[in-house]
mmCIF file of C-alpha atoms in Angstrom:
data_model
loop_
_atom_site.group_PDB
_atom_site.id
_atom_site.type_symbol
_atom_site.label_atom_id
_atom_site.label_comp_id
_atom_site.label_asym_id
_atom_site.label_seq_id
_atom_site.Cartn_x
_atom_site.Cartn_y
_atom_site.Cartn_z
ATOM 1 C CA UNK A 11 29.552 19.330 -12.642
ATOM 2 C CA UNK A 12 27.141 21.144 -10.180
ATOM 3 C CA UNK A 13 24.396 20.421 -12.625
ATOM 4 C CA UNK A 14 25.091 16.512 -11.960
ATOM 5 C CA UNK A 15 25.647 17.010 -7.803
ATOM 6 C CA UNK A 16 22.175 18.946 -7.192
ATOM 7 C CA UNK A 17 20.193 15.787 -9.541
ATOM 8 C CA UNK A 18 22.184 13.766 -6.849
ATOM 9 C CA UNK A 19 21.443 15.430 -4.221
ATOM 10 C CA UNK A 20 17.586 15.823 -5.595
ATOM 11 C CA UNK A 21 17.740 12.017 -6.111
ATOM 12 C CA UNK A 22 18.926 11.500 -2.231
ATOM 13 C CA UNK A 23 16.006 12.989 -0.961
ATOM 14 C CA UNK A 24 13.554 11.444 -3.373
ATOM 15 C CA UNK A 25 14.663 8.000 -1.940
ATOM 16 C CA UNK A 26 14.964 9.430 1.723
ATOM 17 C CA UNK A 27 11.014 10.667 1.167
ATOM 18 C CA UNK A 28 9.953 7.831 -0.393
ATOM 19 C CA UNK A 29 12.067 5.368 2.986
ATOM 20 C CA UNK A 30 10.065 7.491 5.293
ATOM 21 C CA UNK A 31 6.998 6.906 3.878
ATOM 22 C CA UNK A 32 7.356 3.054 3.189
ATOM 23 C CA UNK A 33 7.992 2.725 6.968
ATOM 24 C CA UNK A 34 5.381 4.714 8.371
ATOM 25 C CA UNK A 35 3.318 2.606 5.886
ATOM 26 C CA UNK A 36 4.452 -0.461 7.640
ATOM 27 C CA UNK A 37 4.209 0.930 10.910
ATOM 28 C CA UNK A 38 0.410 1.130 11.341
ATOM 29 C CA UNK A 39 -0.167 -1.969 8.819
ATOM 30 C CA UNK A 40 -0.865 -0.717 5.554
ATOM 31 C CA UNK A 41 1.060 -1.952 2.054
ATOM 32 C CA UNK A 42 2.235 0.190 -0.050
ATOM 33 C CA UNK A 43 3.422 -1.212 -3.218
ATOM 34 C CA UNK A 44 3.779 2.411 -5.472
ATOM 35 C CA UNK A 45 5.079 5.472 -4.147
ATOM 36 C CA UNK A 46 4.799 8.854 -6.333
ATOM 37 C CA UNK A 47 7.225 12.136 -5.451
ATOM 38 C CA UNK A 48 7.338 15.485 -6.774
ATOM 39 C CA UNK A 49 10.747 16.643 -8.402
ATOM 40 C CA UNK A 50 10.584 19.839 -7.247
ATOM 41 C CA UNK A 51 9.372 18.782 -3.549
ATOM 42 C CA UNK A 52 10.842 15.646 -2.675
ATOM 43 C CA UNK A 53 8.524 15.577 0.277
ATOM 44 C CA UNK A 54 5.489 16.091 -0.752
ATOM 45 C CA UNK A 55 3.379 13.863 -2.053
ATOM 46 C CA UNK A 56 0.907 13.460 -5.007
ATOM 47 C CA UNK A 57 -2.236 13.855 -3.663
ATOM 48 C CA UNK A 58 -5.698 13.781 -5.546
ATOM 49 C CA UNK A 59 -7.321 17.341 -4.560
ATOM 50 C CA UNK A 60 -10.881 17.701 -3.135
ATOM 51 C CA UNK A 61 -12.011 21.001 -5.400
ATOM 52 C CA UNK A 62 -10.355 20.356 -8.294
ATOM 53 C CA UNK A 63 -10.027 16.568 -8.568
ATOM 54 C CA UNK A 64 -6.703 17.171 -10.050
ATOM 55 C CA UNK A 65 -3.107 15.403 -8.757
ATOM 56 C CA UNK A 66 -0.537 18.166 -6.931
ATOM 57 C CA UNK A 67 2.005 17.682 -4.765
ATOM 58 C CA UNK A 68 1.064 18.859 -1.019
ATOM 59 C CA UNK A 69 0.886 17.471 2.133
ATOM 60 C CA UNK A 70 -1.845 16.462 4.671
ATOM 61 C CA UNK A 71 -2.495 18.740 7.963
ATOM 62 C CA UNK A 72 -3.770 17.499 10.979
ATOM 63 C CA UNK A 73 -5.640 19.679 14.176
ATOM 64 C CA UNK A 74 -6.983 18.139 17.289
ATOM 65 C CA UNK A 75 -9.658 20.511 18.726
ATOM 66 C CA UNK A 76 -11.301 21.104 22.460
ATOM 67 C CA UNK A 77 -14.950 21.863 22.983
ATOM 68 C CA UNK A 78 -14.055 25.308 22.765
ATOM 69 C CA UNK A 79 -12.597 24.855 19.545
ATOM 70 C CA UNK A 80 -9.809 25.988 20.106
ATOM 71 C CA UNK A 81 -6.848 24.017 18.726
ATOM 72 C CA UNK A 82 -4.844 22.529 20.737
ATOM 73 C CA UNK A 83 -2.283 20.616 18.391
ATOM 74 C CA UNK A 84 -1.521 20.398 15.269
ATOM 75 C CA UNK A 85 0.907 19.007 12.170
ATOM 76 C CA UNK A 86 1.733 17.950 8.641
ATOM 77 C CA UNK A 87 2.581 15.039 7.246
ATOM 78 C CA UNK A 88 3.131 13.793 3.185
ATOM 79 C CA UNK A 89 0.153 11.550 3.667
ATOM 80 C CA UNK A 90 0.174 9.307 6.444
ATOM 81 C CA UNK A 91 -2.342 11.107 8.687
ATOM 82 C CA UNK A 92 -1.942 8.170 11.402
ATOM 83 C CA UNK A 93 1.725 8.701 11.826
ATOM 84 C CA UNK A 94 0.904 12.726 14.075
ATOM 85 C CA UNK A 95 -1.383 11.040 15.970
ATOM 86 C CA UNK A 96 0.817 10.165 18.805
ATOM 87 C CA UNK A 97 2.704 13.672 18.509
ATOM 88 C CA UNK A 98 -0.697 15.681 18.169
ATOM 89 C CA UNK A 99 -2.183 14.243 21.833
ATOM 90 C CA UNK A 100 1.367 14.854 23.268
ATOM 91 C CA UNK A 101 1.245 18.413 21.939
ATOM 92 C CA UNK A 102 -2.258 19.141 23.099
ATOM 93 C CA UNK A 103 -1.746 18.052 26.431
ATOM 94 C CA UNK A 104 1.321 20.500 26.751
ATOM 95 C CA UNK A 105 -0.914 22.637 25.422
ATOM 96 C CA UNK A 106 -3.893 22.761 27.553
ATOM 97 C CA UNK A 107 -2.154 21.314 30.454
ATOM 98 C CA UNK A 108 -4.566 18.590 30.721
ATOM 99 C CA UNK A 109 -4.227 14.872 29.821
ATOM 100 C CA UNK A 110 -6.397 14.179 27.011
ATOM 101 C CA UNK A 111 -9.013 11.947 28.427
ATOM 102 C CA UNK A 112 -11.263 11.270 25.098
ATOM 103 C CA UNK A 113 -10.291 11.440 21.781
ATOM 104 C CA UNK A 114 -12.647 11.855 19.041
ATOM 105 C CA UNK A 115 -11.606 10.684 15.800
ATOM 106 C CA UNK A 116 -12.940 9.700 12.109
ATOM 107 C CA UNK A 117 -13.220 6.349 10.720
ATOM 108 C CA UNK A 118 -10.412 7.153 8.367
ATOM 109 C CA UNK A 119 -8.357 6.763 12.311
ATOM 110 C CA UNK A 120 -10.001 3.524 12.942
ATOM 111 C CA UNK A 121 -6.566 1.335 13.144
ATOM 112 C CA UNK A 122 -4.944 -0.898 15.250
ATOM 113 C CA UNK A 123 -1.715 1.373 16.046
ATOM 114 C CA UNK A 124 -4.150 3.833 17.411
ATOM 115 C CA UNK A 125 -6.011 1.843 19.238
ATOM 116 C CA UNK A 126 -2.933 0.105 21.275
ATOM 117 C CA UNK A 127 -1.864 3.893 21.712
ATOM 118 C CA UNK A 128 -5.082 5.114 23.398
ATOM 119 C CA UNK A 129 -5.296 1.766 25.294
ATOM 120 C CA UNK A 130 -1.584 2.642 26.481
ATOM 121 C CA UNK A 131 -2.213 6.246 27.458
ATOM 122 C CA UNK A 132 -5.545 5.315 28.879
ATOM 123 C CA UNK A 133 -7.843 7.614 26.497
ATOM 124 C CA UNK A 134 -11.047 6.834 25.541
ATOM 125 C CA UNK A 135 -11.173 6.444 22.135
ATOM 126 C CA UNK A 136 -14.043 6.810 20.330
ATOM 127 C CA UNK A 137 -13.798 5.970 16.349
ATOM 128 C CA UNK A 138 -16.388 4.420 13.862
ATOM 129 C CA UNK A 139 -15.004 1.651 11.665
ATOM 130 C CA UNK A 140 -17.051 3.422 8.639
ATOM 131 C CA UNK A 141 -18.857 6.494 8.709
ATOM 132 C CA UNK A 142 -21.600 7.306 11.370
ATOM 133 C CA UNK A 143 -25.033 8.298 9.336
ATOM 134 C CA UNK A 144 -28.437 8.745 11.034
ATOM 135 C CA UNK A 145 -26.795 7.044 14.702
ATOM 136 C CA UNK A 146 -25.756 4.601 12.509
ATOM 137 C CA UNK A 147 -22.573 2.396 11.511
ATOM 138 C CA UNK A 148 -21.883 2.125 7.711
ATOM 139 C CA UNK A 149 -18.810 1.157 5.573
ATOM 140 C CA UNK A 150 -18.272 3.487 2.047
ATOM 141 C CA UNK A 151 -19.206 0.576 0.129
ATOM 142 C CA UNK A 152 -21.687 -2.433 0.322
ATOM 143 C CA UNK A 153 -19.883 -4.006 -2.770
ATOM 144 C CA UNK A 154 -17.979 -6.789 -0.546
ATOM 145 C CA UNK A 155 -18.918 -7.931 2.819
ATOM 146 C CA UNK A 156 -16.655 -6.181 5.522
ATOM 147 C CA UNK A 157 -14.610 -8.202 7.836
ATOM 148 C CA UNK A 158 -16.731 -7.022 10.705
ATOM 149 C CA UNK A 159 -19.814 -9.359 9.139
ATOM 150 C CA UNK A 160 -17.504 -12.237 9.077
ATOM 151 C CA UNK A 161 -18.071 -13.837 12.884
ATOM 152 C CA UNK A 162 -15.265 -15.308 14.484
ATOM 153 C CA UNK A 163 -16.098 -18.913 16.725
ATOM 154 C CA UNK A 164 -13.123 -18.707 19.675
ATOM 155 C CA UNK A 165 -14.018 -22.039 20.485
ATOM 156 C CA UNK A 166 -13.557 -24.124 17.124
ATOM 157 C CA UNK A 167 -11.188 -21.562 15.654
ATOM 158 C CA UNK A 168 -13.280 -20.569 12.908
ATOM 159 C CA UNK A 169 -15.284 -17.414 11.555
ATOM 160 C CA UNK A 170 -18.942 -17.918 10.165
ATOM 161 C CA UNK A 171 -20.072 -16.214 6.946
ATOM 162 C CA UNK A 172 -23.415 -13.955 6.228
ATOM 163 C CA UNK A 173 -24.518 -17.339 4.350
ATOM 164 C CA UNK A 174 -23.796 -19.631 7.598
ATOM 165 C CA UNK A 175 -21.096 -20.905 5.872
ATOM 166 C CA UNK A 176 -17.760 -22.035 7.985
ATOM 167 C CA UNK A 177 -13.957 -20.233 6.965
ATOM 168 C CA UNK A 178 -11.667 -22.932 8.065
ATOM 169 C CA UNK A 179 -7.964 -22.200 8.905
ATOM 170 C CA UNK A 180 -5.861 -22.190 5.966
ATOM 171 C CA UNK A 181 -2.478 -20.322 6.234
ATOM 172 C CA UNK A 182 -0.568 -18.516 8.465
ATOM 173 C CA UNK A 183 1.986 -15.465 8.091
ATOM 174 C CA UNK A 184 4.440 -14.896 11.412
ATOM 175 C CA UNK A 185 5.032 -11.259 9.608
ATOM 176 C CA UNK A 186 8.117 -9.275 8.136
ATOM 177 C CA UNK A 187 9.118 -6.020 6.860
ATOM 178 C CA UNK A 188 7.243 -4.672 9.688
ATOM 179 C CA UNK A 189 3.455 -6.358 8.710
ATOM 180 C CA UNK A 190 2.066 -7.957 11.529
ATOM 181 C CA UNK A 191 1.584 -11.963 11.644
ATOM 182 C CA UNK A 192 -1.754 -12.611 11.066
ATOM 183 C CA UNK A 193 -3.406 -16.395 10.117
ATOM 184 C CA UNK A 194 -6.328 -16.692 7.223
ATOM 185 C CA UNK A 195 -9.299 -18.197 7.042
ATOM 186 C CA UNK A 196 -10.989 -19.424 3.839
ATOM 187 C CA UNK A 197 -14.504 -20.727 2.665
ATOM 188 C CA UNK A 198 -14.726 -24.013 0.443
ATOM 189 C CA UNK A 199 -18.443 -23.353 -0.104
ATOM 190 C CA UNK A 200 -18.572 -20.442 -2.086
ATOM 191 C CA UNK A 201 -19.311 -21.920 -5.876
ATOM 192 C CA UNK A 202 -22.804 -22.237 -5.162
ATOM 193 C CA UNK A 203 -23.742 -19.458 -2.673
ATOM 194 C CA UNK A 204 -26.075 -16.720 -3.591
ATOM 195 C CA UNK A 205 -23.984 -13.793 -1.900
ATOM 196 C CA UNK A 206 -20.932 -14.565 -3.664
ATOM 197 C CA UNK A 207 -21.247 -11.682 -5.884
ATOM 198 C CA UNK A 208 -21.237 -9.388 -3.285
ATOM 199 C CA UNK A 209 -18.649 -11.426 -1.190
ATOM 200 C CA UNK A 210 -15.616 -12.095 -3.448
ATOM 201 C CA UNK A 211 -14.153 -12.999 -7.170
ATOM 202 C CA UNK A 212 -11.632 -14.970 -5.677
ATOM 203 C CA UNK A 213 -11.646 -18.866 -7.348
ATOM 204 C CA UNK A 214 -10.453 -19.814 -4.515
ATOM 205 C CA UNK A 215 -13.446 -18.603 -1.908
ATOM 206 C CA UNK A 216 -13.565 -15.510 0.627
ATOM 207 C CA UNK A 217 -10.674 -15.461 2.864
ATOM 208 C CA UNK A 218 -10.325 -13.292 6.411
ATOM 209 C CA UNK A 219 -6.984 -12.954 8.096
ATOM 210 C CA UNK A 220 -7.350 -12.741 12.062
ATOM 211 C CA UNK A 221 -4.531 -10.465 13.613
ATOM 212 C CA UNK A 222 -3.602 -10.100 16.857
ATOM 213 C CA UNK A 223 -5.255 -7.059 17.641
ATOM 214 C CA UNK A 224 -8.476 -8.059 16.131
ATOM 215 C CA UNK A 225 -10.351 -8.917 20.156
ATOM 216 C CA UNK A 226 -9.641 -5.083 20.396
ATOM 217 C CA UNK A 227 -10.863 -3.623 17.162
ATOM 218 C CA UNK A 228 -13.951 -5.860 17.852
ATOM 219 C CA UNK A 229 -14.304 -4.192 21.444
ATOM 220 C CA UNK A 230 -14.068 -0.239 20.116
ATOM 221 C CA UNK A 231 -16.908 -1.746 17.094
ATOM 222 C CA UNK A 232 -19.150 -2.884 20.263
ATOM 223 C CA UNK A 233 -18.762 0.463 22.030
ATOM 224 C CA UNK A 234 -19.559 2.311 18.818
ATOM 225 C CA UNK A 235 -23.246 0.513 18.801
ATOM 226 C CA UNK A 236 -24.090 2.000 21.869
ATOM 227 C CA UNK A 237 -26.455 5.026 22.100
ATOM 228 C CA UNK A 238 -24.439 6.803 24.278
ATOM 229 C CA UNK A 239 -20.756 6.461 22.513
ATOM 230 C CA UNK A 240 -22.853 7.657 19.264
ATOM 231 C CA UNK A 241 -24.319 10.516 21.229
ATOM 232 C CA UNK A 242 -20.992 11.545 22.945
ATOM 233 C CA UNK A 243 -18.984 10.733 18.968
ATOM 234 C CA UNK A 244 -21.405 13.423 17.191
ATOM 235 C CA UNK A 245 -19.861 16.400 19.485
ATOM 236 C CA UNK A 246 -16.894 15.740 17.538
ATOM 237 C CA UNK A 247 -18.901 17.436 14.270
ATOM 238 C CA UNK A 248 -19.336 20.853 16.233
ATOM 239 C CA UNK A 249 -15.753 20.610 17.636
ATOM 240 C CA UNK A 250 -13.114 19.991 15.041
ATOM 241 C CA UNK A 251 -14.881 20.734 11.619
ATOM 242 C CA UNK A 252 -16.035 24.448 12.304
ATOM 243 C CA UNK A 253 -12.147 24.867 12.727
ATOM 244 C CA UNK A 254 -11.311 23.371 9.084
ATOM 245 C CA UNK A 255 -13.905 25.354 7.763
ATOM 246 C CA UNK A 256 -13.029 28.750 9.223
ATOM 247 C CA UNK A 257 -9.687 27.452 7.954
ATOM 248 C CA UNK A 258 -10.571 26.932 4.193
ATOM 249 C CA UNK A 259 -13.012 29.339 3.672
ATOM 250 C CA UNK A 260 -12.335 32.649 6.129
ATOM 251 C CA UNK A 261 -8.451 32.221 6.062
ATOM 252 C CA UNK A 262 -8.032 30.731 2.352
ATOM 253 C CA UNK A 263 -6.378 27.949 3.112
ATOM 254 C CA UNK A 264 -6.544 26.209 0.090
ATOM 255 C CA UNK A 265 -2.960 24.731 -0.324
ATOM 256 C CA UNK A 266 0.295 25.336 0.777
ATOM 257 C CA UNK A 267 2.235 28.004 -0.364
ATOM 258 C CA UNK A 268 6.164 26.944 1.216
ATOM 259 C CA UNK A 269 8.065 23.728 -0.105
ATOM 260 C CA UNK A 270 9.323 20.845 1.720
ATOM 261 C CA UNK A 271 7.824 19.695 5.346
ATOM 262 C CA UNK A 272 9.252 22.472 7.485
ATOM 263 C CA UNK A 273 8.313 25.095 5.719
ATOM 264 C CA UNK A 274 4.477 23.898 5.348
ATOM 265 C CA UNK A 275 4.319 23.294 8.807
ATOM 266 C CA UNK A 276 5.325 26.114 10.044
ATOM 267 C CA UNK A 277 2.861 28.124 7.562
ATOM 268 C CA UNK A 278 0.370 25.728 8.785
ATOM 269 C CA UNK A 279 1.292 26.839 12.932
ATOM 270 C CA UNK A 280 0.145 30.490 11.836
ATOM 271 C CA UNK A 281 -3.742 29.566 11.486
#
């Protein structure tokens, strides 16, 4: 019954999609527990749209910019942003002809995969861990105390709290499935403590899991205080975002009007 072999074949791709975006979930350390396809585009994803607020299938796009801004890479992906990264700086350098020397990103970029690639390519990289208001470091929301406030004591193999209080080592995980081994760290004293509201609702006290790559994401955090990585990050404002507005607003590019990855990158290539 053709009717039966295209749902099978529909049903292949579904679980090819949905492979493809498990693993370059894994890859640059994030869990992802639900995955949501479209029927009619296997490859898209369900994304939440910015104008509307409404769930469609589309795709995310992706443009790196030079001071000129004039693009000098770009690509799609179903959602995982992190996963052109890598592609996008090769591109632009065949592009321009130039190795890409500084890379200006968003905090939404601030991840261990990219910084072991920038470190590896020797770029400087130059991301906030939240967003950057009036020269300024913040996360999107005070409601928990970011791992960045937690302080971590080399010496006695511990991290200090915002109360003073001690997370002692409690478990470790040597990683599978692609996750990264990390080992936690957890507070006894939080019963009593004033900030525990704003801390955690775990019974069981605030935990913090120290990865490998945590000495470097601490590094990129202490070159993002300085006046002059701030000064240098805010170019990125008149660089890349003039393009994505000429893009949305002049062109009309709203959404995507081809189905299935190739075909929305390539009508991405002519902006």
């Amino acid at each position: 019954d053709r009717g039966l072999q295209r749902e099978a074949v529909r049903a292949a791709k579904e679980a090819e999609a949905v492979e493809r975006r498990v693993a370059a979930s894994a890859k640059h350390y994030e869990r992802r527990t639900t995955v949501t396809t479209c029927p009619t585009d296997p490859e898209a994803a369900v994304l939440l749209t910015k104008r509307s607020k409404a769930k469609l299938p589309g795709y995310v796009a992706s443009a790196v910019a030079n001071e000129d801004r004039i693009i000098t890479g770009q690509a799609v992906d179903a959602t995982n942003e992190l996963s052109v990264v890598e592609g996008l700086v090769a591109q632009s350098e065949r592009v321009s002809g130039q190795k890409v020397e500084v890379l200006l990103q968003d905090g939404n970029y601030f991840r261990a995969a990219i910084a072991l690639l920038c470190m590896t390519q020797d770029i400087n990289w130059l991301c906030p861990s939240g967003r950057v208001e009036n020269n300024a470091k913040t996360k999107k929301s005070a409601a928990k105390f970011p791992k960045a406030e937690f302080r971590y004591d080399e010496e006695r193999d511990l991290y200090w709290c915002p109360a003073g209080q001690a997370l002692v080592f409690s478990t470790e995980s040597f990683g599978k499935d692609g996750h990264p081994a990390y080992r936690c760290y957890r507070c006894r004293q939080c019963s009593g403590c004033s900030y525990r509201s704003r801390c955690t609702k775990d019974p069981g006290g605030r935990s913090v899991k120290r990865y490998a790559t945590d000495d470097l994401m601490a590094s990129e955090r202490q070159v993002m205080s300085h006046p002059k990585a701030r000064a240098e990050y805010r170019k990125r404002k008149a660089m890349v975002e003039p393009v994505f507005g000429e893009q949305r607003h002049i062109q009309g590019l709203h959404r995507f009007r081809r189905r299935g990855l190739l075909g929305v990158s390539l009508e991405y290539s002519l902006h």
